[in-house]
XYZ file of C-alpha atoms in Angstrom:
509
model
C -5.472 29.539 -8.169
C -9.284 29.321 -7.588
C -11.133 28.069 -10.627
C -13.603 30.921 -11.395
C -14.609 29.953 -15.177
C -18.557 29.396 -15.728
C -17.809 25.881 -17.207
C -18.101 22.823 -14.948
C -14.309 22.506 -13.358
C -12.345 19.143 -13.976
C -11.106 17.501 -10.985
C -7.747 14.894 -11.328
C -7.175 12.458 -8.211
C -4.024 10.836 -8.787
C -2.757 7.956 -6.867
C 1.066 8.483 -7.565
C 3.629 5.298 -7.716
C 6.754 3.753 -9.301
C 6.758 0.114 -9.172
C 10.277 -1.176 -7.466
C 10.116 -3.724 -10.562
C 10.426 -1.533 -12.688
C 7.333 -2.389 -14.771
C 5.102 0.745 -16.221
C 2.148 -1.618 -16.940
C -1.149 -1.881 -14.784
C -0.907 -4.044 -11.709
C -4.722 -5.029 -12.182
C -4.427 -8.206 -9.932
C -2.700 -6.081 -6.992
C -5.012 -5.866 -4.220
C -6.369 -4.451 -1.937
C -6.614 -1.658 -4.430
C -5.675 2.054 -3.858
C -9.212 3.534 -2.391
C -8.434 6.757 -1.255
C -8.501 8.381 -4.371
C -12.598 7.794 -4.680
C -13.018 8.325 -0.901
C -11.701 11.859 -2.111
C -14.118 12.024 -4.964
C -16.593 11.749 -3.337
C -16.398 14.957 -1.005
C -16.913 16.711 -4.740
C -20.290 17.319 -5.888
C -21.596 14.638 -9.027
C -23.349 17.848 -10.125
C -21.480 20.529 -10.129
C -17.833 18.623 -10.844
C -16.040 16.448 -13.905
C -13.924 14.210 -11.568
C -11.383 11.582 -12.798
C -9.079 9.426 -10.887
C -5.983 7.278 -12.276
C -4.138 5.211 -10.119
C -0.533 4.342 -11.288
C -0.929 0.863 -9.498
C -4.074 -0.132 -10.921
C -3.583 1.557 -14.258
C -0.088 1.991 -15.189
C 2.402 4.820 -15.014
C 0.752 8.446 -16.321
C 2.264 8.789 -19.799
C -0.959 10.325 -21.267
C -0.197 14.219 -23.164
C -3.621 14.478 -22.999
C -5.024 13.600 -19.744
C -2.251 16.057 -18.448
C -3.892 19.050 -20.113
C -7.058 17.972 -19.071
C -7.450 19.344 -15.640
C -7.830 22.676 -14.047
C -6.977 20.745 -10.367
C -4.968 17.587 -9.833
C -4.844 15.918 -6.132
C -2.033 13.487 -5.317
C -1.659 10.950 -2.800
C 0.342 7.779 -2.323
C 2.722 6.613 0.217
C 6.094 8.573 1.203
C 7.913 7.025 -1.242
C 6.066 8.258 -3.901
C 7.139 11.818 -3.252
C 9.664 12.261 -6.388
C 6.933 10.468 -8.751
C 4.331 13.167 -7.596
C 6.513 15.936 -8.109
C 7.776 14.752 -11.339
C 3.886 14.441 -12.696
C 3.095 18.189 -11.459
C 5.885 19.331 -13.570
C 4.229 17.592 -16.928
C 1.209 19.189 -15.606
C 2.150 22.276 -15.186
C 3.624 22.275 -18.245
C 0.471 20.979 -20.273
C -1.833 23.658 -18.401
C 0.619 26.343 -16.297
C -3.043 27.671 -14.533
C -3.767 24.083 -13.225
C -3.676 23.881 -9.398
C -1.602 21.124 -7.751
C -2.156 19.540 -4.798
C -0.796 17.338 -2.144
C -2.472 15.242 0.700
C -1.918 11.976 2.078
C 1.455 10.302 3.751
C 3.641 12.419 1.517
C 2.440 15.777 3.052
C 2.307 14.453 6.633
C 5.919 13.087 6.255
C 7.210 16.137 4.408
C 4.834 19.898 4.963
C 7.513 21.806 5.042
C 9.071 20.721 1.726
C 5.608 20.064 -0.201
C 4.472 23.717 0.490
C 7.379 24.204 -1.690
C 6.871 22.554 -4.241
C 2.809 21.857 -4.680
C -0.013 24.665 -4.518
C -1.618 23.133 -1.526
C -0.859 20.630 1.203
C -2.938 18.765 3.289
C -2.028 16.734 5.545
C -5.444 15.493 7.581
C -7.908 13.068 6.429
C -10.347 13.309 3.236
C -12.810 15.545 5.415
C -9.503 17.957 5.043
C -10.224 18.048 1.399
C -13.554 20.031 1.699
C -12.428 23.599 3.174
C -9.745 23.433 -0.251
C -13.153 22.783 -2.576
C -15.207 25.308 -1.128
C -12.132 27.755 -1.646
C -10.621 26.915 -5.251
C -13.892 25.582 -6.948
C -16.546 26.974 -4.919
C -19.374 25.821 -2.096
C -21.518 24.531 -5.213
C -18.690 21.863 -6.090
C -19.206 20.513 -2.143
C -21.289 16.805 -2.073
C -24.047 17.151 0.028
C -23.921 13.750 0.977
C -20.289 12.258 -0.048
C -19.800 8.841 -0.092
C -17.248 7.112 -1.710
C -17.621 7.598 -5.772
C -16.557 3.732 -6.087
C -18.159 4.014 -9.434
C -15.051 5.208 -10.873
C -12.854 2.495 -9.791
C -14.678 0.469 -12.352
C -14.908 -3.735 -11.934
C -12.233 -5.080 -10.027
C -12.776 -8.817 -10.066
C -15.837 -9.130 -8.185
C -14.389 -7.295 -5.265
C -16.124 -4.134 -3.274
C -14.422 -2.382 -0.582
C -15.597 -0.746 2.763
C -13.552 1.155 5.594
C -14.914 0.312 9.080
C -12.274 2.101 10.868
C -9.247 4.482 10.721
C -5.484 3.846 11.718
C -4.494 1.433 14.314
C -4.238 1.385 18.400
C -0.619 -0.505 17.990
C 2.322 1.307 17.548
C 4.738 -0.527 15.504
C 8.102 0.839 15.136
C 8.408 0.560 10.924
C 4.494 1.992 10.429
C 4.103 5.130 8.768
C 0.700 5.072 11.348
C 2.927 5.253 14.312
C 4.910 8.323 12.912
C 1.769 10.133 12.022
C 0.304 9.348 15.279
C -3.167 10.158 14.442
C -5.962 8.481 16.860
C -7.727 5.172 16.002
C -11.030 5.534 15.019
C -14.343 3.579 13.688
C -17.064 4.894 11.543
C -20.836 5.006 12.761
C -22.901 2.127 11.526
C -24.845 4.632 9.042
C -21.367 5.406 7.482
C -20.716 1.852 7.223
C -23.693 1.227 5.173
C -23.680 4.036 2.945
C -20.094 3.008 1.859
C -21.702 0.017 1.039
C -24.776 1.502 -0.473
C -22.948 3.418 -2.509
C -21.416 0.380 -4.831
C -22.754 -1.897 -7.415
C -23.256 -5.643 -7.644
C -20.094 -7.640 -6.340
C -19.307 -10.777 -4.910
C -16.528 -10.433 -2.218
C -15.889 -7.383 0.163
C -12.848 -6.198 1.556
C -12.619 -4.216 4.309
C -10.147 -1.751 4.272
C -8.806 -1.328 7.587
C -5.665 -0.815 9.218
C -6.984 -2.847 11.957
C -10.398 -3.923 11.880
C -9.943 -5.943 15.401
C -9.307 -2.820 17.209
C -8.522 -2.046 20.909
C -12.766 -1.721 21.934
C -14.763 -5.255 21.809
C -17.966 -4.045 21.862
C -17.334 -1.923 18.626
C -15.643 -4.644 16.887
C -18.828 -6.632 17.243
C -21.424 -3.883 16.599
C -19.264 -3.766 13.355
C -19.399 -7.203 12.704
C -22.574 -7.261 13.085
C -23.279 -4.957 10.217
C -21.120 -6.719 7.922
C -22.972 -9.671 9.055
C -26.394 -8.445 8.409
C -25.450 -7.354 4.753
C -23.896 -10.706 4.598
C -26.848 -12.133 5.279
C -29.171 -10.335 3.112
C -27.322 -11.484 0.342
C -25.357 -8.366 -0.854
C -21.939 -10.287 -0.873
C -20.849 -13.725 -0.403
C -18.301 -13.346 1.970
C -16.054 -10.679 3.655
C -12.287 -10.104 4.334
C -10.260 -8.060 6.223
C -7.152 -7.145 7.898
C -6.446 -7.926 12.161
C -3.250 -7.524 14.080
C -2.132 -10.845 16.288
C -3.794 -10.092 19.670
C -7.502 -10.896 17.303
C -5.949 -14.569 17.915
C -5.970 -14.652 21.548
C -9.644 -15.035 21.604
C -11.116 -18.050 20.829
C -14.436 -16.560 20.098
C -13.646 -14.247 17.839
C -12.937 -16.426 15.107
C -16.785 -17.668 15.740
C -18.144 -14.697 15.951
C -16.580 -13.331 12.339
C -17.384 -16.747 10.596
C -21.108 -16.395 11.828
C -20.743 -13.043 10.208
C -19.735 -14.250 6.853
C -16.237 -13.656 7.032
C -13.743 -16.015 4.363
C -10.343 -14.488 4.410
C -8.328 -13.038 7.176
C -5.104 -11.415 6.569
C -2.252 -10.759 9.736
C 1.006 -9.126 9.722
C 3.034 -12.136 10.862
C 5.966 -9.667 9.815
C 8.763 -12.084 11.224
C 8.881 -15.393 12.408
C 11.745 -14.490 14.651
C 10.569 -13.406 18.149
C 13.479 -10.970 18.926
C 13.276 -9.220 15.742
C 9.380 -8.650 16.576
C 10.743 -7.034 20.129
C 12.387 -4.460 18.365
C 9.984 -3.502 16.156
C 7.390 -2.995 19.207
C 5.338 -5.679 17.822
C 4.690 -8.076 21.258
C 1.266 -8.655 20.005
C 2.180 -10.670 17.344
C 4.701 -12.665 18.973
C 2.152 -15.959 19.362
C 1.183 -15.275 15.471
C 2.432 -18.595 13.771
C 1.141 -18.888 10.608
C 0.879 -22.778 10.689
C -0.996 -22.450 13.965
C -3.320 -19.080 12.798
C -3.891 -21.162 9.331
C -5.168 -23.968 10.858
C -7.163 -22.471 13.133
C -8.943 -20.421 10.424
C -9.350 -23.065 8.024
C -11.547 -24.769 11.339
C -13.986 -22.120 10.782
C -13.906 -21.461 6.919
C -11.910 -18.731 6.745
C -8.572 -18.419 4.921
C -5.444 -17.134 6.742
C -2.887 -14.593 5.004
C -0.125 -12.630 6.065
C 2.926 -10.551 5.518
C 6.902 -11.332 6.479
C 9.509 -8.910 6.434
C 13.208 -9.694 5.947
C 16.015 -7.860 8.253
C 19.546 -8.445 7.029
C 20.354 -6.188 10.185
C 19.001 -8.265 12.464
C 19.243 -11.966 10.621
C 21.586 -13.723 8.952
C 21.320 -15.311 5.520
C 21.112 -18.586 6.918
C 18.823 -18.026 9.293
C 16.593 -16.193 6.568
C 16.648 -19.607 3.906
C 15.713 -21.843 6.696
C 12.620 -19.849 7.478
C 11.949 -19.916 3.962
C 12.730 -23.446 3.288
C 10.482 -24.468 6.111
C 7.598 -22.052 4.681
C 7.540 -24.486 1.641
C 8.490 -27.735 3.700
C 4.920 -27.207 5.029
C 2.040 -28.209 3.113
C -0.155 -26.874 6.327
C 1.249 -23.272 6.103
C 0.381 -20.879 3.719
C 3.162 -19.036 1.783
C 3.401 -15.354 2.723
C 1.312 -12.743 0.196
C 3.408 -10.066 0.978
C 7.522 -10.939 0.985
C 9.581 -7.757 1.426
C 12.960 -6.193 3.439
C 12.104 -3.772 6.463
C 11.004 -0.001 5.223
C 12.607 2.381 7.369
C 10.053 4.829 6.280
C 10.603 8.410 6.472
C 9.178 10.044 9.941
C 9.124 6.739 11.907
C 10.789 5.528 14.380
C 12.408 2.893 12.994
C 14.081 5.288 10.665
C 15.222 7.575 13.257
C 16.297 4.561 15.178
C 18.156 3.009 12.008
C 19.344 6.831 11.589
C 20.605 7.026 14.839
C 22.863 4.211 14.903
C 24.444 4.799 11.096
C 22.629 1.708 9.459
C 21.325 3.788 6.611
C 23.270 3.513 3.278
C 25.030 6.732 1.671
C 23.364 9.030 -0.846
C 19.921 6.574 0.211
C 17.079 8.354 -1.964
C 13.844 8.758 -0.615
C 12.626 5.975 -3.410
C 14.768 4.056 -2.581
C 12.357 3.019 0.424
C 10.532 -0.062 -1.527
C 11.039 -2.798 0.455
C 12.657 -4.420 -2.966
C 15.934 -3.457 -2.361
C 18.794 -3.324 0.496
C 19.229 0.161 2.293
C 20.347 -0.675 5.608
C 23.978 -2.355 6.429
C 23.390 -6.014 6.624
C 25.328 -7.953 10.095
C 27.118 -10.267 7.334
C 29.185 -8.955 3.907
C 27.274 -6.708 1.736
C 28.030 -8.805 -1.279
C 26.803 -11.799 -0.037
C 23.640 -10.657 1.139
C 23.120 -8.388 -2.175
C 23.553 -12.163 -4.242
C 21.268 -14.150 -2.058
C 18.766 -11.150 -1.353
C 18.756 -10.730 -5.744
C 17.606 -14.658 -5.709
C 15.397 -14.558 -3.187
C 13.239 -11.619 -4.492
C 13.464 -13.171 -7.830
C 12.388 -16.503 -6.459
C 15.743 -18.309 -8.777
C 15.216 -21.579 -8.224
C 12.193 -21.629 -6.256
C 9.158 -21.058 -8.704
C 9.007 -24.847 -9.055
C 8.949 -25.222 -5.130
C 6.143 -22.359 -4.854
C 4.150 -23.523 -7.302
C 3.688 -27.158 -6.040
C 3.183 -25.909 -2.145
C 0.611 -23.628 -3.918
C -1.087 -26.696 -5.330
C -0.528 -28.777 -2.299
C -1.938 -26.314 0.560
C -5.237 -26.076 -1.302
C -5.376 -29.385 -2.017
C -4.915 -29.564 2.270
C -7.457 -27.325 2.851
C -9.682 -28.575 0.644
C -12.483 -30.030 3.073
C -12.512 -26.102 4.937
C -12.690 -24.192 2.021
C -15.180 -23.524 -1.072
C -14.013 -23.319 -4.307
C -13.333 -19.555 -4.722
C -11.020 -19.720 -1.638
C -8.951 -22.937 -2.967
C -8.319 -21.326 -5.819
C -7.090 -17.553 -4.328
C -4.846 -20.502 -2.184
C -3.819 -21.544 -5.087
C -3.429 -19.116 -7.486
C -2.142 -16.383 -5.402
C 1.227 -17.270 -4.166
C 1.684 -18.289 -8.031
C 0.703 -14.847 -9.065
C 2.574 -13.456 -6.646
C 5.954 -15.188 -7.116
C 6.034 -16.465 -10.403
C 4.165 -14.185 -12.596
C 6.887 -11.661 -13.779
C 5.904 -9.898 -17.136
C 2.650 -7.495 -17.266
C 1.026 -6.300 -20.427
C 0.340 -1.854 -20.883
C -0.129 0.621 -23.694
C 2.967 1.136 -25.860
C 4.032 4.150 -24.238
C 4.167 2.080 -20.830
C 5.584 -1.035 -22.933
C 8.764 1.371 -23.944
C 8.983 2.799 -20.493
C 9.590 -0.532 -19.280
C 11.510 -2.055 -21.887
C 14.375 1.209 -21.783
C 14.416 0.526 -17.569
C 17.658 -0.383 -15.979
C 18.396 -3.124 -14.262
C 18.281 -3.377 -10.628
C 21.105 -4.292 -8.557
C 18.609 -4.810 -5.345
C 20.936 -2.545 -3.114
C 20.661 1.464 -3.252
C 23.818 2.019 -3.149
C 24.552 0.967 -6.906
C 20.506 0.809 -8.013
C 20.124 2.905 -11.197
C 17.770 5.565 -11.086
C 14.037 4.917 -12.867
C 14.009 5.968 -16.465
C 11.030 8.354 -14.779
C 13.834 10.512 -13.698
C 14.122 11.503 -17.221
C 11.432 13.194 -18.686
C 9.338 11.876 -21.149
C 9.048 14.403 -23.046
C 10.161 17.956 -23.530
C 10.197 20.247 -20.932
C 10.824 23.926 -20.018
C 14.109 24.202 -18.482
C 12.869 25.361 -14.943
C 11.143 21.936 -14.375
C 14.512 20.396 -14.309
C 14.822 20.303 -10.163
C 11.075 18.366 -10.155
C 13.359 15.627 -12.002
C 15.800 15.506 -8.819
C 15.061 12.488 -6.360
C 15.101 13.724 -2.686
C 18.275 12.159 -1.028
C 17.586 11.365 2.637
C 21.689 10.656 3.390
C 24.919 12.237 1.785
C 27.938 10.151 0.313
C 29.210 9.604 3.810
C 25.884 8.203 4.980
C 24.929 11.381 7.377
C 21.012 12.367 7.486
C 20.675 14.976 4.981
C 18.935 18.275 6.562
C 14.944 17.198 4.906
C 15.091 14.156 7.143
C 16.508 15.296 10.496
C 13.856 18.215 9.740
C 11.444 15.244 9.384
C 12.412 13.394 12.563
C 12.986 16.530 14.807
C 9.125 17.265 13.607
C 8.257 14.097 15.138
C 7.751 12.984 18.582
C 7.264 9.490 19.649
C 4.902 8.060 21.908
């Protein structure tokens, strides 16, 4: 409905998310944060727009009565998963203010268009440019930025950290990457748009860039980017730089050099496994010389610290072979812990999923948030129960906090002649953060949320729904089907129609 009132409109860009831990409270330390919420608010004029974002990472779940009467437009993104939580927040808004207009955008409404369009006011399912045609139409050409850039200003401090996006999605096509399903072109900003990202933050210490994959598949760009990092570097705007490469960055010696020249201090890889035959089948060759003993050292020779993610496939590995990768891991005072520990995500509209699909892996009556990475959804090679028990552990770290904590400690300690003292301590601090830190602090209303959550069984086959499948508070009977979680397989484990809509829609390269 466009917004035709004389008063200034109010603008709601919602990041939307249930935490698989089933915490409500803030995840302030989780980073990188959620940006494409302010990369949105910026395409709306300062002027002529009141524009709010909340992110349910950074801030907490959306429990406010108040905030949901506040707008007369609300914008959701947030990754496919998040589907159920986004339609279960437009029903509380709808019900606060029934003339508000919802909309969709992000992976959600490239995964699912056909079903969004029936359930939000608008989908749209390019990039934030996309954003601008729905503006001029519901609010008016007036309530178009002139000039937008990024309205960072509203993500408020966050530790010292600024962010930048050089570039957007990836040349690789892995098969689990919501990227690959989308199969939207890799592409790198202009050096002006690179600098009036920048431009358009405050004072901070540390910049992350943002990328999929800021190494990219042309050398001559990746330097004339690195080059403009490096120049701000070296004017003094930030003390050092981060950002996120895919293995094949590695292969080349002199690319290391030439980032460290630059200013860069952290790099961060998808390892993803450490097995090469699982990496095969995810289409991932290019990380197949990416050992993170080898990568960390070699970073650490030019001052930069070396992260990275690893994914767990009961499908593919046994539980042995998984507990002697980990065991290993902390054997290893040279290699850094993992940040990122998690099960393969057959997401929605890959092709991993309609591989997994395919060959009747998926669980029965899987839900659509079910797709975490936190909990079994795929038949494991070895009995369910036993990989359910060990998997619980593992996630849980029982039995291993001690053991994490002191390889924390002792990789710093290891690197402590390569790195200053802000990276030893993120060495440090992070995996203990990560791994050990297991209660977060909200508002009461979050607090209660939490505290009346089931508990998780780590397998979706018995996982309790989310209390957030209840409403919290009262609602019209009609909203009832927004409370509904989308099931992606029936009882006997058979794609339900939505997802072999979803990968019929798809074609793979």
């Amino acid at each position: 409905m466009t917004v035709t009132s004389s008063r200034v409109p109010k603008v709601l860009i919602v990041n939307a998310y249930v935490d698989p831990w089933r915490s409500a409270a803030p995840m302030r330390l989780f980073i990188p944060r959620a940006m494409a919420p302010y990369y949105l608010a910026g395409r709306l004029s300062r002027d002529a727009v009141d524009v709010r974002v909340y992110d349910e990472v950074h801030h907490g779940a959306l429990l406010d009565p108040k905030l949901f009467a506040w707008p007369d437009l609300v914008v959701f993104t947030g990754l496919t998963a998040a589907f159920d939580r986004a339609r279960q927040l437009s029903a509380y808004f709808r019900s606060a203010n029934p003339a508000v207009g919802v909309v969709i955008g992000g992976p959600i409404a490239r995964a699912l268009p056909d079903l969004c369009g029936e359930v939000f006011d608008h989908v749209l399912d390019g990039d934030v440019e996309a954003f601008d045609d729905l503006i001029e139409a519901e609010l008016g050409t007036d309530c178009l930025s002139a000039h937008p850039v990024p309205r960072f200003d509203l993500a408020g401090w966050s530790y010292g950290l600024g962010f930048v996006e050089t570039t957007r999605n990836c040349n690789f096509r892995c098969a689990f990457c919501s990227l690959t399903g989308e199969g939207r072109a890799y592409q790198a900003y202009s050096t002006e748009e690179i600098n009036q990202q920048l431009d358009a933050q405050g004072r901070f210490m540390m910049l992350m860039v943002l990328d999929n994959n800021f190494y990219g598949n042309n050398r001559s760009d990746f330097e004339r980017r690195v080059a403009v990092l490096g120049e701000r570097w070296r004017r003094g705007d930030f003390k050092g730089w981060g950002a996120l490469v895919t293995g094949d960055f590695f292969k080349n010696p002199d690319n290391l050099a030439k980032v460290a020249a630059n200013g860069c201090k952290a790099l961060f890889s998808g390892v993803e496994s450490l097995d090469p035959e699982v990496l095969k089948t995810y289409n991932k060759k290019h990380s197949l010389s990416s050992d993170p003993l080898t990568l960390g050292r070699l970073c650490a020779e030019h001052g930069i610290l070396f992260d990275y993610g690893m994914m767990l496939d009961f499908g593919k590995q046994t539980i042995e072979e998984v507990d002697s990768q980990i065991e290993a891991l902390l054997a290893s005072t040279e290699t850094p812990f993992p940040a990122l520990l998690s099960l393969t995500i057959p997401i929605l509209g890959t092709p991993h999923f309609a591989e997994v699909a395919s060959a009747g892996r998926l669980m029965p009556n899987l839900r659509l948030s079910d797709l975490d990475g936190q909990k079994l959804v795929e038949w494991p090679k070895e009995p369910l129960e036993e990989v359910v028990a060990y998997l619980s552990g593992l996630l849980q770290f029982r039995g291993r906090k001690l053991a994490i904590t002191r390889h924390a400690v002792s990789h710093a300690w290891s690197r402590r002649q390569s790195f200053d003292l802000e990276q030893t301590l993120i060495s440090m601090i992070g995996p203990i953060a990560r791994y050990c830190a297991g209660f977060r602090l909200g508002n009461p209303r979050q607090m209660r949320q939490t505290w009346s959550e089931p508990r998780r069984t780590f397998c979706s086959m018995t996982d309790p729904l989310s209390v957030t499948y209840r409403p919290a508070q009262r609602l019209d009977a009609k909203y009832a089907r927004d409370f509904e979680p989308l099931y992606l397989t029936d009882e006997d484990g058979a794609l339900t129609p939505v997802a072999m809509q979803t990968i019929q829609q798809r074609a793979y390269a």
